[in-house]
Amino acid sequence: MSPPCDMQSNRPASRKQKTMNRREFLKTAGLAVGGLAASQFIPRFALAAPSPRQLAIDTRTLEVKGKAATVYGLTENGKPGLTFAPGERFSVALANRLKEDTIIHWHGLTPPWEQDGVADNPLPMLKPGETRPYDFALEEAGTFWMHAHTLQEQNLLAAPLIVHSKEDLSADRQEVVILLHDFSFKPAEELLSALTGGRGGHMMHGGHQMDMGGKMDMGSMGKMPMQHDMKSMGSGHDMSAMGGMSAMDLNDIEYDAYLANDRTLDDPEVVTVEKGGRVRLRIINGAASTAFHLTTGKLSAKLVAVDGHPIVPMTGDTFPMSMAQRIDLDIEVPKDGGAFPILALREGTGDRTGIVLATAGAKIERHPAKSGSKAPPLDLTLESALRSAKPLTERRPDKSVMAHLTGDMASYQWALEGLQDLKLKSGERVEIAMMNMSMMAHPMHLHGHAFQVVDIDGKRFPGAMRDTVLVPPMKTVTIAFDAGKPGHWPFHCHHLYHMVTGMMTHIEVA
Ligand SMILES: [Cu+2]
């Protein structure tokens, strides 16, 4: 049976009343499609949001593979996450209803440093029963998210954080938010100690050394966006990352399940869409240590933003998403309708999760949570083809530094070296070249800033604005940004277990 969850992904684009449009009819269309319960499309109108918004950190019960699991929740009036109207401030009262300390980071936002939400940087975690006010201007619209900056993130203390633009509200399109996660019945502390407990850690992630002996199924990966739009850019897939594959570590942890909006593919969320309708998918990889390829299958998608920042649109059907990254995809539902799985394929394995978009009456096929073919490792093919639609102004950097990403599976000690003495002043342009000396890929996240990807392995280009970029093994990725608000800004790998075992530093902005 479906867990009784009413995900925010069925919200319409607007918090305000809209004129009738061609998908209004869906609001009364309670559907049961192909034996699976179809989520109802319930528009929510017009109520001016109370200020401050009341966001509660609590626990809730999910059913995962037929077993009950107690996980965290981040809810406003029982609904996960927050959606802000254009021009609305981030005025939030965060209430800790747990019996333990916690704190929430607003991933991708640019608040004053004190409100960034990392423990003791500078504020302590919230005590049980404590409520803490947050108030700052939301500077950009986009797909962001929020999560605990602690091991609690593993146990689903994460939720969407969407900031709407005026264009979002006037556009005639349905919005669907998908939060991906990796799930274990074991506590995060146990997962961590298995990794750090010497050789035992190395053994528990059986199969992490990917078998590349012809087993990788590129065919199932669909067409990379590059092959549609960017032929002139280069030669398709970047195979170089696969050269020394026998030594490349892909997944540290074998999880019990992979979730999309809290559900597995055995019982996926089914979102009702309109024949011929337009849909914006806002997809968030909230997994603690899992990278996915997001695939729209038969539907062609237009990638319009990454990490909440607009790009020159690209068409494709398969998109890499490392931990903490987001993508916004525009799709059109075919006029004759049907059911359309939106799947996330875990790199290096056949594990997958996802949701289904379905028009009224469509037959919904089941998609097993394990496919016979392994998804390849993420690479930078798409990254190197992305072009920001709102790039930084071009100027020479005031400071250029090199950082090294180091560590290995055997010792399970990871580090981000070379930035300890970096002191910036607000407004200074800085470039950081990150060279990955390890055999794992690291999704690197800088707090309080958006950066632009400007160079990969010595090839300069005006890439995407982001807050999290993947640096695969033996690759060098350079980011540029203008130092923002004063603070002691965390800069770290967004693989939870790499972060807590040392791949974290701070950037000082005075
Ligand atoms: Cu890492």
Coordinates of C-alpha atoms and ligand atoms in Angstrom, one line a residue:
M1 CA 0.0 0.0 0.0
S2 CA 1.1 3.5 -0.6
P3 CA 2.3 5.4 2.4
P4 CA 0.0 8.3 3.3
C5 CA 2.2 11.0 1.9
D6 CA 1.1 14.0 0.1
M7 CA 4.2 15.2 -1.6
Q8 CA 4.6 18.8 -2.6
S9 CA 5.4 17.7 -6.1
N10 CA 1.8 17.9 -7.0
R11 CA 1.6 21.6 -6.2
P12 CA 0.9 23.9 -9.0
A13 CA 3.4 26.5 -10.0
S14 CA 1.6 29.2 -8.2
R15 CA 0.9 30.1 -4.6
K16 CA -1.4 32.8 -6.0
Q17 CA -4.7 32.4 -7.7
K18 CA -4.3 31.9 -11.4
T19 CA -6.8 32.3 -14.2
M20 CA -8.2 29.1 -15.5
N21 CA -5.9 27.2 -17.8
R22 CA -6.0 24.1 -19.7
R23 CA -4.9 21.8 -17.0
E24 CA -7.4 23.1 -14.4
F25 CA -9.7 20.2 -15.1
L26 CA -7.2 18.0 -13.4
K27 CA -8.0 19.4 -10.1
T28 CA -11.1 17.3 -9.8
A29 CA -9.7 14.3 -11.6
G30 CA -9.2 11.7 -8.9
L31 CA -7.7 8.8 -10.8
A32 CA -6.9 5.2 -10.3
V33 CA -4.6 4.3 -13.1
G34 CA -3.5 0.8 -14.0
G35 CA -4.0 -0.5 -10.5
L36 CA -1.7 2.0 -9.0
A37 CA -3.0 4.9 -7.0
A38 CA -2.6 8.1 -8.9
S39 CA -1.8 11.1 -6.8
Q40 CA -4.5 13.8 -7.0
F41 CA -3.6 17.1 -8.6
I42 CA -4.8 19.6 -6.0
P43 CA -4.2 23.2 -6.8
R44 CA -3.6 25.3 -3.8
F45 CA -4.6 28.9 -4.1
A46 CA -3.8 32.3 -3.0
L47 CA -3.3 32.3 0.7
A48 CA -0.8 34.9 1.5
A49 CA 2.0 33.0 3.3
P50 CA 2.1 33.8 7.0
S51 CA 5.2 35.4 8.1
P52 CA 7.3 33.9 9.4
R53 CA 6.7 30.6 7.7
Q54 CA 6.6 27.7 10.3
L55 CA 9.0 25.0 9.4
A56 CA 9.2 22.0 11.7
I57 CA 11.9 19.3 12.1
D58 CA 10.1 16.2 13.2
T59 CA 10.1 12.4 12.7
R60 CA 7.7 10.5 10.5
T61 CA 7.2 6.9 9.4
L62 CA 7.7 5.6 5.9
E63 CA 7.2 2.2 4.5
V64 CA 10.3 1.0 2.6
K65 CA 10.2 -2.4 1.0
G66 CA 7.3 -3.4 3.2
K67 CA 9.1 -2.4 6.4
A68 CA 8.3 0.5 8.6
A69 CA 11.1 3.1 8.9
T70 CA 11.3 6.1 11.2
V71 CA 12.9 9.0 9.3
Y72 CA 13.2 12.7 9.8
G73 CA 10.9 15.2 8.2
L74 CA 11.1 18.9 7.4
T75 CA 7.5 20.2 7.0
E76 CA 5.3 23.2 6.8
N77 CA 1.7 22.4 7.8
G78 CA 2.6 18.7 7.2
K79 CA 3.9 19.2 3.7
P80 CA 7.6 18.7 3.0
G81 CA 9.8 21.7 2.3
L82 CA 9.1 25.3 1.4
T83 CA 8.1 27.1 -1.8
F84 CA 8.5 30.9 -1.9
A85 CA 6.7 33.4 -4.1
P86 CA 8.6 36.0 -6.2
G87 CA 9.9 38.7 -3.9
E88 CA 9.1 36.9 -0.7
R89 CA 11.7 37.0 2.0
F90 CA 13.1 33.9 3.6
S91 CA 11.2 34.6 6.8
V92 CA 11.1 31.3 8.6
A93 CA 10.7 30.1 12.2
L94 CA 12.5 26.7 12.4
A95 CA 11.3 24.5 15.2
N96 CA 13.2 21.5 16.4
R97 CA 10.6 18.9 17.5
L98 CA 13.2 16.1 17.9
K99 CA 14.6 14.8 21.1
E100 CA 18.1 15.6 19.8
D101 CA 20.0 18.6 18.6
T102 CA 20.0 19.5 15.0
I103 CA 20.4 22.3 12.5
I104 CA 19.4 22.9 8.9
H105 CA 21.5 24.4 6.0
W106 CA 19.7 26.2 3.2
H107 CA 21.6 24.7 0.3
G108 CA 22.3 27.1 -2.6
L109 CA 20.9 30.3 -0.9
T110 CA 23.1 33.2 0.0
P111 CA 22.1 34.3 3.5
P112 CA 24.1 36.3 5.9
W113 CA 26.7 33.8 7.2
E114 CA 25.1 33.6 10.7
Q115 CA 22.0 32.1 9.1
D116 CA 23.8 29.5 6.8
G117 CA 22.9 26.6 9.1
V118 CA 26.1 24.7 9.9
A119 CA 26.6 23.7 13.5
D120 CA 28.8 26.1 15.6
N121 CA 29.5 28.2 12.5
P122 CA 28.8 30.4 14.4
L123 CA 25.5 29.4 16.0
P124 CA 25.1 26.1 17.8
M125 CA 22.6 23.4 16.8
L126 CA 19.0 23.9 17.9
K127 CA 18.2 22.1 21.2
P128 CA 15.1 19.9 21.4
G129 CA 12.1 22.2 21.6
E130 CA 14.0 25.3 20.4
T131 CA 12.7 27.6 17.7
R132 CA 15.0 29.8 15.8
P133 CA 14.1 32.7 13.5
Y134 CA 15.6 33.2 10.1
D135 CA 15.1 36.3 8.0
F136 CA 16.9 37.4 4.8
A137 CA 16.3 38.4 1.2
L138 CA 16.0 35.6 -1.4
E139 CA 18.3 36.9 -4.1
E140 CA 17.5 34.4 -6.9
A141 CA 14.7 32.2 -8.0
G142 CA 15.4 28.5 -8.6
T143 CA 15.5 25.0 -7.3
F144 CA 17.3 24.8 -4.0
W145 CA 17.0 22.4 -1.0
M146 CA 17.5 22.2 2.7
H147 CA 19.2 19.6 4.7
A148 CA 20.9 18.8 8.0
H149 CA 24.6 19.4 7.9
T150 CA 25.1 16.3 10.1
L151 CA 24.8 12.6 9.8
Q152 CA 21.1 13.2 10.2
E153 CA 21.0 14.0 6.5
Q154 CA 21.3 10.3 5.8
N155 CA 18.1 9.6 7.5
L156 CA 16.1 12.0 5.2
L157 CA 16.5 15.2 7.1
A158 CA 16.2 17.0 3.8
A159 CA 13.4 18.7 1.7
P160 CA 12.9 20.9 -1.4
L161 CA 13.3 24.7 -1.2
I162 CA 11.8 26.3 -4.3
V163 CA 11.9 30.0 -5.1
H164 CA 9.5 31.0 -7.8
S165 CA 10.1 33.7 -10.4
K166 CA 7.4 35.8 -11.9
E167 CA 7.8 33.8 -15.1
D168 CA 7.1 30.6 -13.1
L169 CA 3.8 31.9 -12.0
S170 CA 2.6 33.1 -15.4
A171 CA 3.8 30.1 -17.3
D172 CA 1.1 27.5 -18.2
R173 CA 2.9 24.5 -16.9
Q174 CA 2.6 22.0 -14.1
E175 CA 5.5 21.7 -11.7
V176 CA 6.7 18.4 -10.3
V177 CA 9.4 18.3 -7.7
I178 CA 11.4 15.1 -7.3
L179 CA 13.7 14.6 -4.3
L180 CA 16.0 11.6 -4.7
H181 CA 17.6 9.8 -1.7
D182 CA 19.5 6.8 -0.7
F183 CA 18.1 4.8 2.2
S184 CA 19.4 2.4 4.7
F185 CA 17.7 0.7 7.7
K186 CA 21.1 1.0 9.5
P187 CA 21.8 4.2 11.4
A188 CA 24.3 6.6 9.7
E189 CA 26.8 6.1 12.5
E190 CA 26.9 2.4 11.8
L191 CA 27.4 3.1 8.1
L192 CA 30.2 5.5 8.9
S193 CA 32.0 3.2 11.3
A194 CA 31.9 0.4 8.8
L195 CA 33.7 2.7 6.4
T196 CA 36.3 3.9 8.8
G197 CA 36.9 0.7 10.7
G198 CA 40.0 -0.2 8.8
R199 CA 39.8 -3.0 6.2
G200 CA 36.3 -3.8 7.2
G201 CA 35.2 -0.6 5.6
H202 CA 36.7 -1.5 2.3
M203 CA 34.9 -4.9 2.3
M204 CA 31.4 -3.7 3.0
H205 CA 30.9 -1.9 -0.2
G206 CA 31.2 -5.1 -2.2
G207 CA 31.3 -4.4 -5.9
H208 CA 32.5 -0.8 -5.6
Q209 CA 35.3 -1.6 -7.9
M210 CA 33.3 -1.6 -11.0
D211 CA 33.6 -4.3 -13.5
M212 CA 34.3 -2.5 -16.7
G213 CA 34.9 -5.6 -18.7
G214 CA 32.4 -4.9 -21.4
K215 CA 29.5 -4.9 -18.9
M216 CA 28.8 -1.2 -19.1
D217 CA 25.6 -0.6 -21.0
M218 CA 26.0 2.7 -22.8
G219 CA 23.0 1.8 -24.9
S220 CA 20.6 2.0 -22.1
M221 CA 21.8 5.5 -21.2
G222 CA 20.0 7.1 -24.0
K223 CA 21.2 10.1 -25.9
M224 CA 23.4 12.5 -24.1
P225 CA 22.5 16.1 -24.6
M226 CA 25.7 16.6 -26.4
Q227 CA 24.7 14.4 -29.2
H228 CA 21.7 16.6 -29.9
D229 CA 22.9 20.1 -29.6
M230 CA 26.6 20.3 -29.1
K231 CA 28.1 18.2 -31.9
S232 CA 30.5 20.9 -32.7
M233 CA 31.8 21.0 -29.2
G234 CA 33.6 17.7 -29.3
S235 CA 33.4 14.0 -29.5
G236 CA 30.6 12.8 -27.4
H237 CA 31.3 10.7 -24.4
D238 CA 34.4 11.3 -22.3
M239 CA 35.9 7.9 -22.1
S240 CA 39.1 9.0 -20.4
A241 CA 37.6 8.5 -16.9
M242 CA 37.1 4.9 -17.8
G243 CA 40.8 4.2 -18.6
G244 CA 41.9 3.2 -15.1
M245 CA 38.5 2.0 -14.1
S246 CA 39.7 -1.1 -12.3
A247 CA 41.0 1.2 -9.6
M248 CA 38.1 3.7 -9.6
D249 CA 35.8 3.6 -6.5
L250 CA 32.2 4.4 -7.3
N251 CA 30.0 3.6 -4.3
D252 CA 31.0 3.4 -0.7
I253 CA 27.8 2.0 0.7
E254 CA 25.3 -0.6 -0.4
Y255 CA 21.9 0.9 0.5
D256 CA 18.7 -0.9 1.2
A257 CA 16.7 1.3 -1.2
Y258 CA 16.8 4.4 -3.4
L259 CA 13.9 6.7 -3.0
A260 CA 12.1 9.3 -5.2
N261 CA 9.8 11.4 -3.1
D262 CA 10.1 8.8 -0.3
R263 CA 9.0 5.9 -2.5
T264 CA 10.7 3.0 -4.3
L265 CA 9.9 1.9 -7.8
D266 CA 7.9 -1.0 -6.4
D267 CA 5.3 1.6 -5.3
P268 CA 6.2 4.8 -7.1
E269 CA 4.6 8.2 -6.9
V270 CA 2.3 8.6 -9.9
V271 CA 1.7 12.2 -10.9
T272 CA -1.3 13.0 -13.1
V273 CA -0.4 15.1 -16.1
E274 CA -2.4 16.5 -19.0
K275 CA -2.3 15.2 -22.5
G276 CA -0.2 17.8 -24.5
G277 CA 0.5 19.6 -21.2
R278 CA 3.8 21.2 -20.3
V279 CA 5.7 20.1 -17.2
R280 CA 8.7 21.5 -15.4
L281 CA 10.5 18.8 -13.4
R282 CA 12.6 20.2 -10.5
I283 CA 14.9 17.3 -9.5
I284 CA 17.0 17.4 -6.4
N285 CA 19.7 14.7 -5.7
G286 CA 19.3 14.7 -1.9
A287 CA 21.2 11.4 -1.5
A288 CA 24.0 11.3 1.1
S289 CA 26.5 9.4 -1.1
T290 CA 24.8 8.3 -4.3
A291 CA 25.1 9.8 -7.8
F292 CA 22.4 9.2 -10.4
H293 CA 21.7 9.5 -14.1
L294 CA 18.3 11.1 -14.4
T295 CA 16.5 9.8 -17.5
T296 CA 13.2 10.9 -19.1
G297 CA 13.0 7.8 -21.3
K298 CA 10.8 8.3 -24.3
L299 CA 10.3 12.0 -23.5
S300 CA 12.8 14.5 -24.8
A301 CA 13.6 17.1 -22.1
K302 CA 15.0 20.6 -22.2
L303 CA 17.5 21.3 -19.5
V304 CA 17.0 24.9 -18.5
A305 CA 18.8 25.3 -15.2
V306 CA 21.4 23.5 -13.0
D307 CA 21.6 24.1 -9.2
G308 CA 18.9 26.7 -9.6
H309 CA 20.9 28.8 -12.2
P310 CA 19.7 29.3 -15.8
I311 CA 21.7 27.8 -18.6
V312 CA 21.5 28.1 -22.4
P313 CA 18.9 25.4 -22.8
M314 CA 20.0 21.9 -24.0
T315 CA 17.9 19.1 -25.2
G316 CA 18.5 15.5 -24.1
D317 CA 17.0 12.6 -22.2
T318 CA 19.7 11.6 -19.7
F319 CA 21.4 13.9 -17.3
P320 CA 24.1 13.3 -14.6
M321 CA 23.3 14.4 -11.1
S322 CA 25.9 14.1 -8.4
M323 CA 25.0 14.6 -4.7
A324 CA 23.3 17.9 -3.9
Q325 CA 23.0 18.9 -7.6
R326 CA 19.7 20.0 -9.1
I327 CA 18.3 20.1 -12.6
D328 CA 15.2 21.8 -14.0
L329 CA 13.8 20.0 -17.0
D330 CA 11.0 21.2 -19.3
I331 CA 9.0 18.4 -21.0
E332 CA 5.9 18.2 -23.1
V333 CA 3.5 15.4 -22.6
P334 CA 2.5 13.8 -25.9
K335 CA -1.0 14.7 -27.2
D336 CA -2.1 11.1 -27.1
G337 CA -1.1 10.7 -23.5
G338 CA 0.4 7.7 -21.8
A339 CA 2.6 6.8 -18.8
F340 CA 6.1 8.1 -18.6
P341 CA 8.6 6.9 -16.0
I342 CA 11.2 9.5 -14.9
L343 CA 14.0 7.3 -13.6
A344 CA 17.2 7.9 -11.7
L345 CA 19.9 5.2 -12.3
R346 CA 22.5 4.8 -9.7
E347 CA 26.0 5.0 -11.2
G348 CA 27.9 1.8 -11.4
T349 CA 25.0 -0.5 -10.6
G350 CA 21.6 -1.5 -11.9
D351 CA 19.7 0.2 -9.0
R352 CA 17.2 2.7 -9.9
T353 CA 14.3 4.8 -8.5
G354 CA 11.8 7.3 -9.9
I355 CA 8.3 8.5 -10.4
V356 CA 5.7 8.1 -13.1
L357 CA 4.0 10.9 -15.0
A358 CA 0.7 9.6 -16.3
T359 CA -2.3 11.0 -18.2
A360 CA -5.8 10.0 -17.1
G361 CA -6.6 6.4 -17.8
A362 CA -3.1 5.5 -18.9
K363 CA -1.8 2.0 -18.2
I364 CA 1.2 2.1 -15.9
E365 CA 3.8 -0.6 -16.3
R366 CA 5.9 -1.6 -13.4
H367 CA 9.6 -0.9 -13.6
P368 CA 11.8 -3.1 -11.3
A369 CA 14.0 -1.3 -8.8
K370 CA 16.9 -3.3 -10.2
S371 CA 17.7 -3.3 -13.9
G372 CA 19.9 -5.9 -15.6
S373 CA 22.4 -3.3 -16.9
K374 CA 24.8 -1.1 -15.0
A375 CA 24.8 2.6 -15.4
P376 CA 28.2 4.1 -16.2
P377 CA 30.1 6.4 -13.9
L378 CA 29.2 10.1 -14.1
D379 CA 31.6 12.1 -16.2
L380 CA 32.0 15.8 -17.3
T381 CA 30.6 15.4 -20.8
L382 CA 27.5 17.4 -20.1
E383 CA 29.3 19.8 -17.7
S384 CA 31.8 20.8 -20.3
A385 CA 28.9 21.6 -22.7
L386 CA 26.8 23.7 -20.3
R387 CA 26.8 27.4 -20.9
S388 CA 25.5 29.8 -18.3
A389 CA 22.6 32.1 -19.3
K390 CA 23.7 34.6 -16.7
P391 CA 27.5 34.3 -16.5
L392 CA 29.9 36.3 -14.3
T393 CA 31.2 39.4 -15.9
E394 CA 34.6 38.6 -17.4
R395 CA 37.5 39.9 -15.5
R396 CA 40.9 38.8 -14.4
P397 CA 40.9 37.1 -11.1
D398 CA 42.4 38.9 -8.1
K399 CA 43.4 35.5 -6.7
S400 CA 44.0 32.1 -8.3
V401 CA 44.7 29.1 -6.1
M402 CA 45.0 25.3 -6.5
A403 CA 43.3 22.9 -4.2
H404 CA 44.0 19.2 -4.0
L405 CA 41.4 16.5 -3.2
T406 CA 43.0 13.6 -1.5
G407 CA 42.1 10.3 0.2
D408 CA 41.5 6.7 -0.4
M409 CA 39.1 3.9 0.5
A410 CA 41.5 1.9 2.6
S411 CA 42.3 4.6 5.1
Y412 CA 38.9 6.4 4.6
Q413 CA 40.5 9.7 5.3
W414 CA 39.7 12.4 2.9
A415 CA 41.0 16.0 2.6
L416 CA 40.7 19.3 0.7
E417 CA 44.1 20.9 0.8
G418 CA 45.6 24.2 -0.2
L419 CA 42.9 26.7 0.8
Q420 CA 43.8 27.1 4.5
D421 CA 45.4 30.5 4.0
L422 CA 43.0 31.9 1.5
K423 CA 41.6 35.2 2.8
L424 CA 39.2 37.1 0.6
K425 CA 37.5 40.5 0.7
S426 CA 33.9 40.9 -0.5
G427 CA 33.9 41.6 -4.2
E428 CA 37.2 40.0 -5.0
R429 CA 37.2 37.7 -8.0
V430 CA 38.8 34.3 -7.1
E431 CA 39.5 31.2 -9.1
I432 CA 40.0 27.8 -7.4
A433 CA 41.4 24.9 -9.5
M434 CA 40.4 21.7 -7.8
M435 CA 42.6 18.7 -8.7
N436 CA 41.3 15.3 -7.7
M437 CA 44.3 13.1 -6.7
S438 CA 42.0 10.3 -5.4
M439 CA 40.2 7.5 -7.1
M440 CA 36.7 8.7 -6.1
A441 CA 34.7 11.5 -7.6
H442 CA 33.9 14.4 -5.3
P443 CA 30.9 16.8 -5.6
M444 CA 32.4 20.0 -4.3
H445 CA 30.0 22.5 -2.6
L446 CA 30.8 26.1 -1.6
H447 CA 28.4 27.7 0.9
G448 CA 27.0 31.2 0.5
H449 CA 28.1 31.7 -3.1
A450 CA 27.3 30.7 -6.7
F451 CA 30.4 30.0 -8.8
Q452 CA 30.9 29.5 -12.5
V453 CA 32.6 26.5 -13.9
V454 CA 35.3 28.0 -16.2
D455 CA 37.9 25.3 -16.9
I456 CA 38.1 21.5 -17.1
D457 CA 41.6 20.0 -17.5
G458 CA 43.0 23.2 -18.9
K459 CA 40.2 23.8 -21.4
R460 CA 38.7 27.2 -20.7
F461 CA 34.9 27.8 -21.3
P462 CA 32.1 30.0 -19.8
G463 CA 30.3 27.1 -18.1
A464 CA 27.3 26.9 -15.8
M465 CA 26.8 28.8 -12.6
R466 CA 26.4 26.3 -9.8
D467 CA 26.9 25.7 -6.1
T468 CA 28.1 22.1 -6.4
V469 CA 30.3 20.7 -9.1
L470 CA 31.6 17.1 -9.6
V471 CA 35.4 16.5 -9.8
P472 CA 36.0 13.0 -11.1
P473 CA 39.2 11.1 -10.4
M474 CA 42.3 12.7 -11.9
K475 CA 40.4 15.6 -13.3
T476 CA 40.9 19.3 -12.6
V477 CA 37.9 21.6 -12.5
T478 CA 38.3 25.3 -12.0
I479 CA 35.5 27.5 -10.5
A480 CA 35.4 31.3 -10.5
F481 CA 33.3 33.5 -8.1
D482 CA 33.1 36.9 -6.6
A483 CA 33.6 36.7 -2.8
G484 CA 30.3 37.4 -1.3
K485 CA 29.1 38.2 2.2
P486 CA 31.6 38.3 5.0
G487 CA 31.8 34.9 6.7
H488 CA 33.7 31.7 7.4
W489 CA 32.1 29.8 4.5
P490 CA 32.3 26.0 4.4
F491 CA 33.7 24.4 1.3
H492 CA 33.4 20.7 1.2
C493 CA 32.7 17.4 -0.6
H494 CA 28.9 16.7 -0.6
H495 CA 29.5 13.0 -0.2
L496 CA 28.4 12.9 3.5
Y497 CA 31.0 10.3 4.6
H498 CA 33.8 12.1 2.8
M499 CA 32.8 15.4 4.4
V500 CA 32.7 14.0 8.0
T501 CA 36.0 12.2 7.6
G502 CA 37.8 15.4 6.5
M503 CA 37.1 16.7 3.0
M504 CA 36.0 20.1 4.3
T505 CA 37.6 23.5 4.7
H506 CA 36.4 27.0 5.1
I507 CA 36.9 30.1 3.0
E508 CA 37.3 33.4 4.8
V509 CA 35.5 36.4 3.4
A510 CA 36.2 39.7 5.3
Ligands
CU1 CU 34.1 13.2 -1.8

